[in-house]
Amino acid sequence: MDEKQRHIVAYAVKMNRIERGLSIEELAEMAGLAAVELEAIEAEEFALTGVHVNAIADALGVANWVLMV
């Protein structure tokens, strides 16, 4: 995932998490990730894969493409 796409996903994850009133720890647990991983994703410091995007999207109850546009 390139830098621009990582920025888009990071922003979308953070906004969706906040809209749902979830903490980083809560969403991370729901997605099966460590809180430090999700924190790094939102800070654009983590090399995302499709597996991460799918897990986060599932936890948020949205289609994975929602996090990528």
PDB file of C-alpha atoms in Angstrom:
ATOM      1  CA  MET A   1       0.000   0.000   0.000  1.00  0.00           C
ATOM      2  CA  ASP A   2       1.489   3.325  -1.009  1.00  0.00           C
ATOM      3  CA  GLU A   3       1.746   6.409   1.193  1.00  0.00           C
ATOM      4  CA  LYS A   4      -1.361   8.106  -0.207  1.00  0.00           C
ATOM      5  CA  GLN A   5      -3.521   5.004   0.272  1.00  0.00           C
ATOM      6  CA  ARG A   6      -2.129   4.500   3.779  1.00  0.00           C
ATOM      7  CA  HIS A   7      -3.143   8.082   4.606  1.00  0.00           C
ATOM      8  CA  ILE A   8      -6.682   7.541   3.273  1.00  0.00           C
ATOM      9  CA  VAL A   9      -7.144   4.316   5.238  1.00  0.00           C
ATOM     10  CA  ALA A  10      -5.662   5.785   8.427  1.00  0.00           C
ATOM     11  CA  TYR A  11      -8.040   8.739   8.291  1.00  0.00           C
ATOM     12  CA  ALA A  12     -11.062   6.561   7.504  1.00  0.00           C
ATOM     13  CA  VAL A  13     -10.264   4.140  10.335  1.00  0.00           C
ATOM     14  CA  LYS A  14      -9.902   6.960  12.838  1.00  0.00           C
ATOM     15  CA  MET A  15     -13.070   8.773  11.743  1.00  0.00           C
ATOM     16  CA  ASN A  16     -15.149   5.577  11.733  1.00  0.00           C
ATOM     17  CA  ARG A  17     -13.788   4.621  15.154  1.00  0.00           C
ATOM     18  CA  ILE A  18     -14.584   8.033  16.620  1.00  0.00           C
ATOM     19  CA  GLU A  19     -18.070   8.115  15.037  1.00  0.00           C
ATOM     20  CA  ARG A  20     -18.838   4.839  16.798  1.00  0.00           C
ATOM     21  CA  GLY A  21     -17.481   6.081  20.127  1.00  0.00           C
ATOM     22  CA  LEU A  22     -14.790   3.398  20.272  1.00  0.00           C
ATOM     23  CA  SER A  23     -11.388   3.741  21.863  1.00  0.00           C
ATOM     24  CA  ILE A  24      -8.308   2.455  20.092  1.00  0.00           C
ATOM     25  CA  GLU A  25      -8.191  -0.403  22.579  1.00  0.00           C
ATOM     26  CA  GLU A  26     -11.823  -1.364  21.978  1.00  0.00           C
ATOM     27  CA  LEU A  27     -11.548  -1.379  18.190  1.00  0.00           C
ATOM     28  CA  ALA A  28      -8.225  -3.198  18.296  1.00  0.00           C
ATOM     29  CA  GLU A  29      -9.750  -5.947  20.415  1.00  0.00           C
ATOM     30  CA  MET A  30     -12.758  -6.211  18.110  1.00  0.00           C
ATOM     31  CA  ALA A  31     -10.453  -6.473  15.084  1.00  0.00           C
ATOM     32  CA  GLY A  32      -8.066  -8.936  16.697  1.00  0.00           C
ATOM     33  CA  LEU A  33      -5.168  -6.478  16.637  1.00  0.00           C
ATOM     34  CA  ALA A  34      -2.914  -5.120  19.332  1.00  0.00           C
ATOM     35  CA  ALA A  35      -3.752  -1.574  20.397  1.00  0.00           C
ATOM     36  CA  VAL A  36      -0.237  -0.456  19.448  1.00  0.00           C
ATOM     37  CA  GLU A  37      -0.816  -1.780  15.918  1.00  0.00           C
ATOM     38  CA  LEU A  38      -4.064   0.155  15.523  1.00  0.00           C
ATOM     39  CA  GLU A  39      -2.432   3.245  16.993  1.00  0.00           C
ATOM     40  CA  ALA A  40       0.370   2.927  14.429  1.00  0.00           C
ATOM     41  CA  ILE A  41      -2.169   2.420  11.622  1.00  0.00           C
ATOM     42  CA  GLU A  42      -3.962   5.635  12.557  1.00  0.00           C
ATOM     43  CA  ALA A  43      -0.601   7.432  12.784  1.00  0.00           C
ATOM     44  CA  GLU A  44       0.320   6.149   9.300  1.00  0.00           C
ATOM     45  CA  GLU A  45       3.356   4.354  10.723  1.00  0.00           C
ATOM     46  CA  PHE A  46       2.269   0.792   9.943  1.00  0.00           C
ATOM     47  CA  ALA A  47       2.595  -1.206   6.733  1.00  0.00           C
ATOM     48  CA  LEU A  48      -1.040  -2.171   6.169  1.00  0.00           C
ATOM     49  CA  THR A  49      -2.127  -5.307   4.387  1.00  0.00           C
ATOM     50  CA  GLY A  50      -5.504  -6.374   3.075  1.00  0.00           C
ATOM     51  CA  VAL A  51      -5.829  -8.634   6.110  1.00  0.00           C
ATOM     52  CA  HIS A  52      -5.606  -5.626   8.434  1.00  0.00           C
ATOM     53  CA  VAL A  53      -8.082  -3.591   6.391  1.00  0.00           C
ATOM     54  CA  ASN A  54     -10.551  -6.494   6.283  1.00  0.00           C
ATOM     55  CA  ALA A  55     -10.284  -7.137  10.032  1.00  0.00           C
ATOM     56  CA  ILE A  56     -10.841  -3.466  10.879  1.00  0.00           C
ATOM     57  CA  ALA A  57     -13.703  -3.131   8.399  1.00  0.00           C
ATOM     58  CA  ASP A  58     -15.390  -6.226   9.830  1.00  0.00           C
ATOM     59  CA  ALA A  59     -15.011  -4.872  13.367  1.00  0.00           C
ATOM     60  CA  LEU A  60     -16.527  -1.545  12.305  1.00  0.00           C
ATOM     61  CA  GLY A  61     -19.324  -3.256  10.391  1.00  0.00           C
ATOM     62  CA  VAL A  62     -18.454  -1.658   7.048  1.00  0.00           C
ATOM     63  CA  ALA A  63     -17.283  -2.964   3.691  1.00  0.00           C
ATOM     64  CA  ASN A  64     -13.519  -2.872   3.306  1.00  0.00           C
ATOM     65  CA  TRP A  65     -13.737  -0.446   0.389  1.00  0.00           C
ATOM     66  CA  VAL A  66     -15.300   2.137   2.744  1.00  0.00           C
ATOM     67  CA  LEU A  67     -11.893   2.463   4.393  1.00  0.00           C
ATOM     68  CA  MET A  68     -10.117   2.874   1.079  1.00  0.00           C
ATOM     69  CA  VAL A  69     -11.958   5.775  -0.536  1.00  0.00           C
TER      70      VAL A  69
END
